[in-house]
Coordinates of C-alpha atoms in Angstrom, one line a residue:
I1 CA -38.6 -1.8 -109.0
K2 CA -42.4 -1.9 -109.2
R3 CA -43.7 0.2 -112.2
V4 CA -46.1 2.0 -109.9
I5 CA -43.9 3.8 -107.4
N6 CA -45.1 5.2 -104.0
G7 CA -44.1 8.8 -103.8
L8 CA -43.2 10.3 -100.4
W9 CA -43.4 14.0 -101.3
Q10 CA -46.7 14.2 -99.3
V11 CA -44.9 13.6 -96.0
S12 CA -42.9 16.8 -96.5
G13 CA -45.7 18.8 -95.0
A14 CA -47.2 20.4 -98.1
H15 CA -50.3 18.3 -97.7
G16 CA -50.8 18.6 -94.0
R17 CA -49.2 16.9 -91.0
I18 CA -48.9 13.2 -90.9
K19 CA -49.2 10.7 -88.0
P20 CA -45.9 8.8 -88.0
E21 CA -47.1 5.6 -86.4
Q22 CA -50.0 5.4 -88.7
A23 CA -47.8 6.2 -91.6
I24 CA -45.6 3.1 -90.9
E25 CA -48.8 1.0 -90.6
D26 CA -49.9 2.3 -94.1
M27 CA -46.5 1.4 -95.5
F28 CA -47.1 -2.2 -94.4
K29 CA -50.4 -2.0 -96.4
Y30 CA -48.6 -0.9 -99.5
V31 CA -45.8 -3.4 -99.3
D32 CA -48.2 -6.3 -98.5
S33 CA -50.2 -5.3 -101.6
G34 CA -47.1 -5.7 -103.8
L35 CA -46.3 -1.9 -104.1
T36 CA -42.9 -2.1 -102.7
T37 CA -40.9 0.8 -104.3
W38 CA -40.7 4.1 -102.6
D39 CA -39.4 7.5 -103.9
A40 CA -38.0 9.7 -101.3
A41 CA -35.6 12.7 -101.1
D42 CA -33.3 14.6 -98.7
H43 CA -35.8 17.5 -98.9
Y44 CA -39.0 15.5 -98.3
G45 CA -39.2 16.0 -94.6
P46 CA -39.0 12.7 -92.8
A47 CA -39.4 10.5 -95.9
E48 CA -36.0 8.8 -95.6
I49 CA -36.5 8.4 -91.8
L50 CA -39.9 6.7 -92.3
S51 CA -38.4 4.2 -94.7
R52 CA -35.7 3.4 -92.1
E53 CA -38.3 3.0 -89.3
F54 CA -40.4 0.8 -91.6
R55 CA -37.4 -1.5 -92.2
N56 CA -36.8 -1.7 -88.5
Q57 CA -40.4 -2.5 -87.7
Y58 CA -40.6 -5.1 -90.5
R59 CA -37.6 -6.9 -89.2
L60 CA -38.9 -6.9 -85.7
R61 CA -42.4 -8.2 -86.6
R62 CA -41.6 -10.6 -89.4
N63 CA -37.9 -11.5 -88.6
K64 CA -36.7 -11.0 -92.2
E65 CA -35.6 -8.3 -94.6
P66 CA -38.4 -6.1 -96.0
P67 CA -38.8 -6.6 -99.8
I68 CA -38.6 -2.9 -100.5
Q69 CA -36.7 -0.7 -102.9
V70 CA -36.1 2.9 -101.7
L71 CA -35.2 5.5 -104.3
T72 CA -33.9 8.8 -102.8
K73 CA -32.5 12.2 -104.1
W74 CA -29.7 14.5 -103.3
V75 CA -30.5 18.1 -104.1
P76 CA -27.5 20.3 -103.2
R77 CA -27.2 24.0 -103.7
P78 CA -25.0 24.5 -106.7
S79 CA -21.4 25.2 -105.5
D80 CA -18.0 23.5 -105.4
M81 CA -18.3 19.7 -105.0
P82 CA -15.2 18.3 -103.4
F83 CA -15.1 14.5 -102.8
E84 CA -15.5 15.1 -99.1
L85 CA -18.8 17.0 -99.5
V86 CA -20.3 14.3 -101.9
E87 CA -19.2 11.6 -99.6
A88 CA -20.8 13.3 -96.6
A89 CA -24.0 13.7 -98.4
V90 CA -24.1 10.1 -99.4
D91 CA -23.2 9.0 -95.8
A92 CA -26.1 11.3 -94.5
R93 CA -28.6 9.4 -96.9
L94 CA -27.2 6.0 -95.7
Q95 CA -27.7 7.0 -92.0
R96 CA -31.2 8.3 -92.6
L97 CA -32.2 5.4 -94.7
G98 CA -30.6 2.9 -92.4
V99 CA -28.9 1.0 -95.1
E100 CA -25.4 0.1 -96.3
Q101 CA -26.0 0.7 -99.8
I102 CA -28.5 3.1 -101.6
D103 CA -30.6 1.3 -104.3
L104 CA -30.8 4.3 -106.5
L105 CA -29.6 8.0 -105.8
Q106 CA -31.2 10.6 -108.0
F107 CA -29.1 13.8 -108.4
H108 CA -30.7 17.1 -109.2
W109 CA -28.9 20.4 -110.2
W110 CA -30.8 23.5 -111.0
D111 CA -28.1 25.9 -112.3
Y112 CA -26.4 24.5 -115.5
N113 CA -24.2 27.6 -115.6
N114 CA -22.4 26.1 -112.6
K115 CA -20.6 23.1 -114.0
N116 CA -19.8 21.5 -110.7
Y117 CA -22.6 19.0 -111.2
I118 CA -20.1 17.1 -113.4
Q119 CA -17.6 17.0 -110.6
A120 CA -20.2 15.7 -108.2
M121 CA -21.3 12.9 -110.7
K122 CA -17.7 11.9 -111.2
H123 CA -17.2 11.5 -107.4
M124 CA -20.5 9.5 -107.0
K125 CA -19.4 7.1 -109.8
T126 CA -16.6 6.0 -107.6
L127 CA -18.7 5.3 -104.4
K128 CA -19.5 1.6 -103.8
E129 CA -22.3 2.6 -101.4
L130 CA -24.4 3.6 -104.5
K131 CA -25.9 0.7 -106.4
N132 CA -27.2 2.9 -109.2
L133 CA -26.8 6.5 -110.2
A134 CA -29.8 8.5 -111.6
L135 CA -30.9 12.0 -112.2
T136 CA -34.0 14.1 -111.5
N137 CA -35.2 16.8 -113.9
F138 CA -32.2 16.9 -116.1
D139 CA -32.9 18.1 -119.7
T140 CA -31.6 16.1 -122.7
E141 CA -28.7 18.3 -123.4
H142 CA -27.1 18.0 -119.9
L143 CA -28.1 14.3 -119.7
R144 CA -26.2 13.8 -123.0
E145 CA -23.2 15.6 -121.7
L146 CA -23.0 13.4 -118.6
V147 CA -23.5 10.2 -120.5
E148 CA -21.6 10.6 -123.8
V149 CA -18.9 13.1 -122.8
H150 CA -18.1 12.1 -119.2
D151 CA -19.2 8.4 -119.2
I152 CA -21.4 8.5 -116.3
P153 CA -23.5 5.3 -115.9
I154 CA -27.0 6.9 -115.6
V155 CA -29.9 4.3 -115.3
S156 CA -32.8 6.8 -115.0
N157 CA -34.1 10.3 -115.1
Q158 CA -37.1 11.4 -113.0
V159 CA -39.1 14.0 -115.1
Q160 CA -42.5 15.5 -115.2
F161 CA -44.6 13.5 -117.7
S162 CA -48.3 13.2 -118.1
M163 CA -51.0 13.1 -120.8
V164 CA -51.1 16.9 -120.8
D165 CA -47.3 17.3 -120.5
R166 CA -45.6 15.2 -123.1
R167 CA -42.4 17.2 -123.4
P168 CA -40.2 14.1 -122.8
L169 CA -41.5 12.6 -126.0
Q170 CA -39.6 15.2 -128.1
K171 CA -35.9 14.7 -127.3
M172 CA -35.7 12.8 -124.0
V173 CA -37.3 9.6 -125.0
P174 CA -35.3 9.1 -128.3
F175 CA -32.0 9.7 -126.3
C176 CA -32.9 7.4 -123.6
K177 CA -33.9 4.7 -125.9
K178 CA -30.4 4.9 -127.5
H179 CA -28.6 4.6 -124.2
D180 CA -31.1 2.3 -122.4
I181 CA -32.0 4.9 -119.7
K182 CA -35.5 4.7 -118.0
L183 CA -37.7 7.5 -117.3
L184 CA -39.5 7.8 -113.9
A185 CA -42.6 10.0 -114.4
Y186 CA -44.0 12.3 -111.8
G187 CA -47.0 14.6 -112.2
V188 CA -48.8 11.7 -113.9
L189 CA -52.1 12.5 -112.3
C190 CA -51.4 16.3 -112.2
G191 CA -51.7 16.3 -108.4
G192 CA -55.0 14.5 -108.4
L193 CA -56.7 16.6 -111.1
L194 CA -56.7 13.7 -113.6
S195 CA -59.3 11.8 -111.6
D196 CA -62.9 11.1 -111.2
E197 CA -63.1 13.5 -108.5
Y198 CA -62.8 16.4 -110.9
L199 CA -65.3 15.2 -113.6
D200 CA -68.1 17.6 -114.1
V201 CA -66.6 20.2 -111.7
R202 CA -67.6 23.5 -113.1
D203 CA -65.2 25.8 -111.3
P204 CA -61.7 24.3 -110.7
T205 CA -60.6 27.0 -108.4
E206 CA -63.1 25.8 -105.7
R207 CA -61.3 22.5 -105.5
I208 CA -57.7 23.4 -105.8
D209 CA -56.8 22.5 -102.2
T210 CA -53.2 21.4 -102.3
A211 CA -50.0 23.0 -103.4
S212 CA -49.6 20.1 -106.0
K213 CA -53.0 20.9 -107.5
Q214 CA -52.1 24.6 -107.8
K215 CA -48.8 23.8 -109.4
Y216 CA -50.4 21.4 -112.0
W217 CA -53.6 23.6 -112.7
Y218 CA -51.7 26.9 -113.2
G219 CA -48.4 25.6 -114.5
T220 CA -49.4 22.5 -116.7
I221 CA -53.1 22.1 -117.6
N222 CA -53.5 25.9 -118.1
Q223 CA -50.5 25.8 -120.4
W224 CA -52.1 22.8 -122.3
G225 CA -55.7 24.0 -122.6
D226 CA -58.6 25.5 -120.7
W227 CA -61.0 23.9 -118.2
P228 CA -63.7 23.0 -120.8
L229 CA -61.1 21.1 -122.8
F230 CA -59.7 19.5 -119.7
Q231 CA -63.3 18.4 -118.8
K232 CA -63.6 17.0 -122.4
L233 CA -60.5 14.9 -121.7
L234 CA -61.8 13.7 -118.3
K235 CA -65.1 12.5 -120.0
T236 CA -63.0 10.7 -122.7
L237 CA -60.9 8.9 -120.1
K238 CA -64.1 8.0 -118.2
T239 CA -65.6 6.4 -121.4
V240 CA -62.4 4.6 -122.1
G241 CA -62.3 3.3 -118.6
A242 CA -65.9 2.1 -118.8
R243 CA -64.9 -0.2 -121.7
H244 CA -62.4 -1.9 -119.3
G245 CA -64.6 -2.9 -116.5
G246 CA -65.0 0.5 -114.9
A247 CA -61.4 1.5 -114.7
S248 CA -60.9 4.9 -113.1
I249 CA -59.8 8.1 -114.8
A250 CA -56.6 7.8 -112.8
N251 CA -56.0 4.3 -114.1
V252 CA -56.3 5.3 -117.7
A253 CA -54.0 8.3 -117.1
Q254 CA -51.4 6.1 -115.3
R255 CA -51.5 3.4 -118.1
Y256 CA -51.2 6.0 -120.8
V257 CA -47.8 7.1 -119.4
L258 CA -46.7 3.6 -118.5
D259 CA -47.1 2.5 -122.1
Q260 CA -44.8 5.3 -123.5
E261 CA -41.4 4.2 -124.6
Q262 CA -38.6 4.1 -121.8
V263 CA -41.0 4.8 -119.0
G264 CA -39.8 2.6 -116.2
G265 CA -42.3 3.7 -113.6
V266 CA -44.9 6.2 -112.6
I267 CA -44.7 7.9 -109.1
I268 CA -48.1 8.2 -107.4
G269 CA -48.3 10.1 -104.2
A270 CA -48.9 8.1 -101.1
R271 CA -51.0 10.0 -98.6
L272 CA -49.6 8.1 -95.6
S273 CA -51.8 8.4 -92.4
R274 CA -54.4 10.3 -94.4
R275 CA -55.9 8.1 -97.2
D276 CA -54.7 5.6 -99.7
H277 CA -55.4 4.6 -103.2
I278 CA -53.7 1.2 -103.1
G279 CA -56.6 -0.8 -104.8
D280 CA -57.0 1.8 -107.5
N281 CA -53.2 1.9 -108.2
L282 CA -53.1 -1.9 -108.5
H283 CA -55.7 -1.7 -111.3
A284 CA -53.3 0.2 -113.5
F285 CA -51.3 -3.1 -113.9
E286 CA -54.3 -4.9 -115.2
L287 CA -55.5 -2.3 -117.7
K288 CA -54.6 -2.7 -121.4
L289 CA -55.4 0.2 -123.7
T290 CA -56.4 -0.6 -127.3
A291 CA -55.7 1.2 -130.5
E292 CA -59.3 2.6 -130.3
D293 CA -58.5 3.9 -126.8
Y294 CA -55.4 5.7 -128.0
E295 CA -57.1 7.2 -130.9
E296 CA -59.9 8.7 -128.8
I297 CA -57.5 9.9 -126.2
N298 CA -55.0 11.5 -128.5
A299 CA -57.8 13.3 -130.5
V300 CA -58.5 15.3 -127.4
L301 CA -54.9 15.7 -126.3
N302 CA -54.0 17.0 -129.7
Q303 CA -56.5 19.8 -129.4
G304 CA -54.3 21.3 -126.6
G305 CA -51.1 23.2 -127.1
C306 CA -48.1 24.3 -125.2
C307 CA -47.0 21.4 -123.1
Q308 CA -46.9 19.1 -126.1
A309 CA -45.3 21.5 -128.6
I310 CA -42.9 23.8 -126.6
V311 CA -39.2 23.5 -127.0
E312 CA -37.8 21.2 -124.3
M313 CA -36.7 23.3 -121.2
N314 CA -35.1 22.5 -117.8
I315 CA -38.3 21.5 -116.1
G316 CA -36.4 21.2 -112.8
A317 CA -35.5 24.8 -112.7
S318 CA -38.6 25.8 -110.9
L319 CA -38.4 22.9 -108.3
H320 CA -39.5 24.3 -105.0
Y321 CA -37.2 23.6 -102.0
S322 CA -38.9 23.9 -98.7
L323 CA -38.0 22.7 -95.3
S324 CA -40.4 20.1 -93.9
L325 CA -43.4 21.3 -91.7
V326 CA -43.6 17.8 -90.3
E327 CA -42.2 16.9 -87.1
L328 CA -41.3 13.3 -86.5
N329 CA -42.8 12.2 -83.2
F330 CA -41.0 9.0 -82.8
I331 CA -37.4 8.1 -82.3
S332 CA -36.5 5.2 -84.6
Q333 CA -33.7 2.7 -83.8
G334 CA -30.3 4.2 -84.5
G335 CA -31.5 7.6 -83.3
E336 CA -32.2 10.8 -85.3

C-alpha cells in the first residue's frame, strides 16, 4: 500500500453531499498522482460502490486493471457470528467493491463483553476471498488475545494516532513490533485542525465546521491541552516546515506520525468532488525531519497531558455509526 492512504469517510455524508461523477474524476487524479490506496468501509455510505465504479471506468478508458488497493471494513453489531453470517458479509463487500478478493478486510467490534468477535475472526481466517485480515480500533489486550491465543494472522490495526494523541506508543507499538503488525493511523490531522488554516485563529469555535473537527477539538485536542498551547504547537510546526522549503503544518504532522515505529500508513481524508490536497499530501513523502525538529516539536507536545499519559482504552468504543446521507446518483456496472 501507499503510506499516505486516501480516506473515504468524507463520502458518508458527514461533510456534505458529493457529486458522484465528479468524485470518480477526482479518484483518477489521486491515482494518477501515485496515491493509489483507499480506505473504505461498509458504513461509509457509497465508498465501496465508488471504488467499484472507478475500477469499471478505469478499465473502460485505459483498457487495463487499475493500480489501486482498496481497504475496507466490516462493522457488525455484536451478536452471534455463525459462518453463514460472516460469509454473507464478506460476499456483500465483494459485490459492492466489484472484486473477487478483498485486499484487506478490517474488522471492528465495540463490545468486548460479547466474545463472538473471536468466532467471527476464526471464520474469516478460513475465507480465501480475503487476502489479508486486519482490525480497526482494537486495544492491545484484545489484539494480543486474537494473535497469541487464537492464532489469527492480523497484519494491521487501524487506530487514532496523532501528535496530540500518542496513546498507541504506550502498549500498542511494542506489541505490534513483536508480531510485525502495522498500524494504520487516522485522525493524524485532527480533522484538519492541524493545518495552516488554523494558525493564529483566536476562537476555534468559529471555525469548527465539520463533525470531524468537533470530534477532534472536543475529544482530543481539549484533552491534550488548551487552545493557546495548540496555537503554540501550530507555530512550532510552521517554523519546522519553513526549514524544509516551506512544508505545510499538515506535512509536518503527517511526517511525525509516519516516522513512528510500526506505522504502515496515515489515512488522510479525500474530499472527493469538493476539494483535494493531492499536492500537499505528496510533499509528506519528501519531508525528512531532523533531530532538531523532533526536539522542538516534542518540547511543546510534552507540555500537554491526557492523550499522551492516559491508560490505554478502547478508542473504538465511541465510534459513531450513521447511515449515509449521500445518495448515489449513478448506477454502476453490475447494478446496485
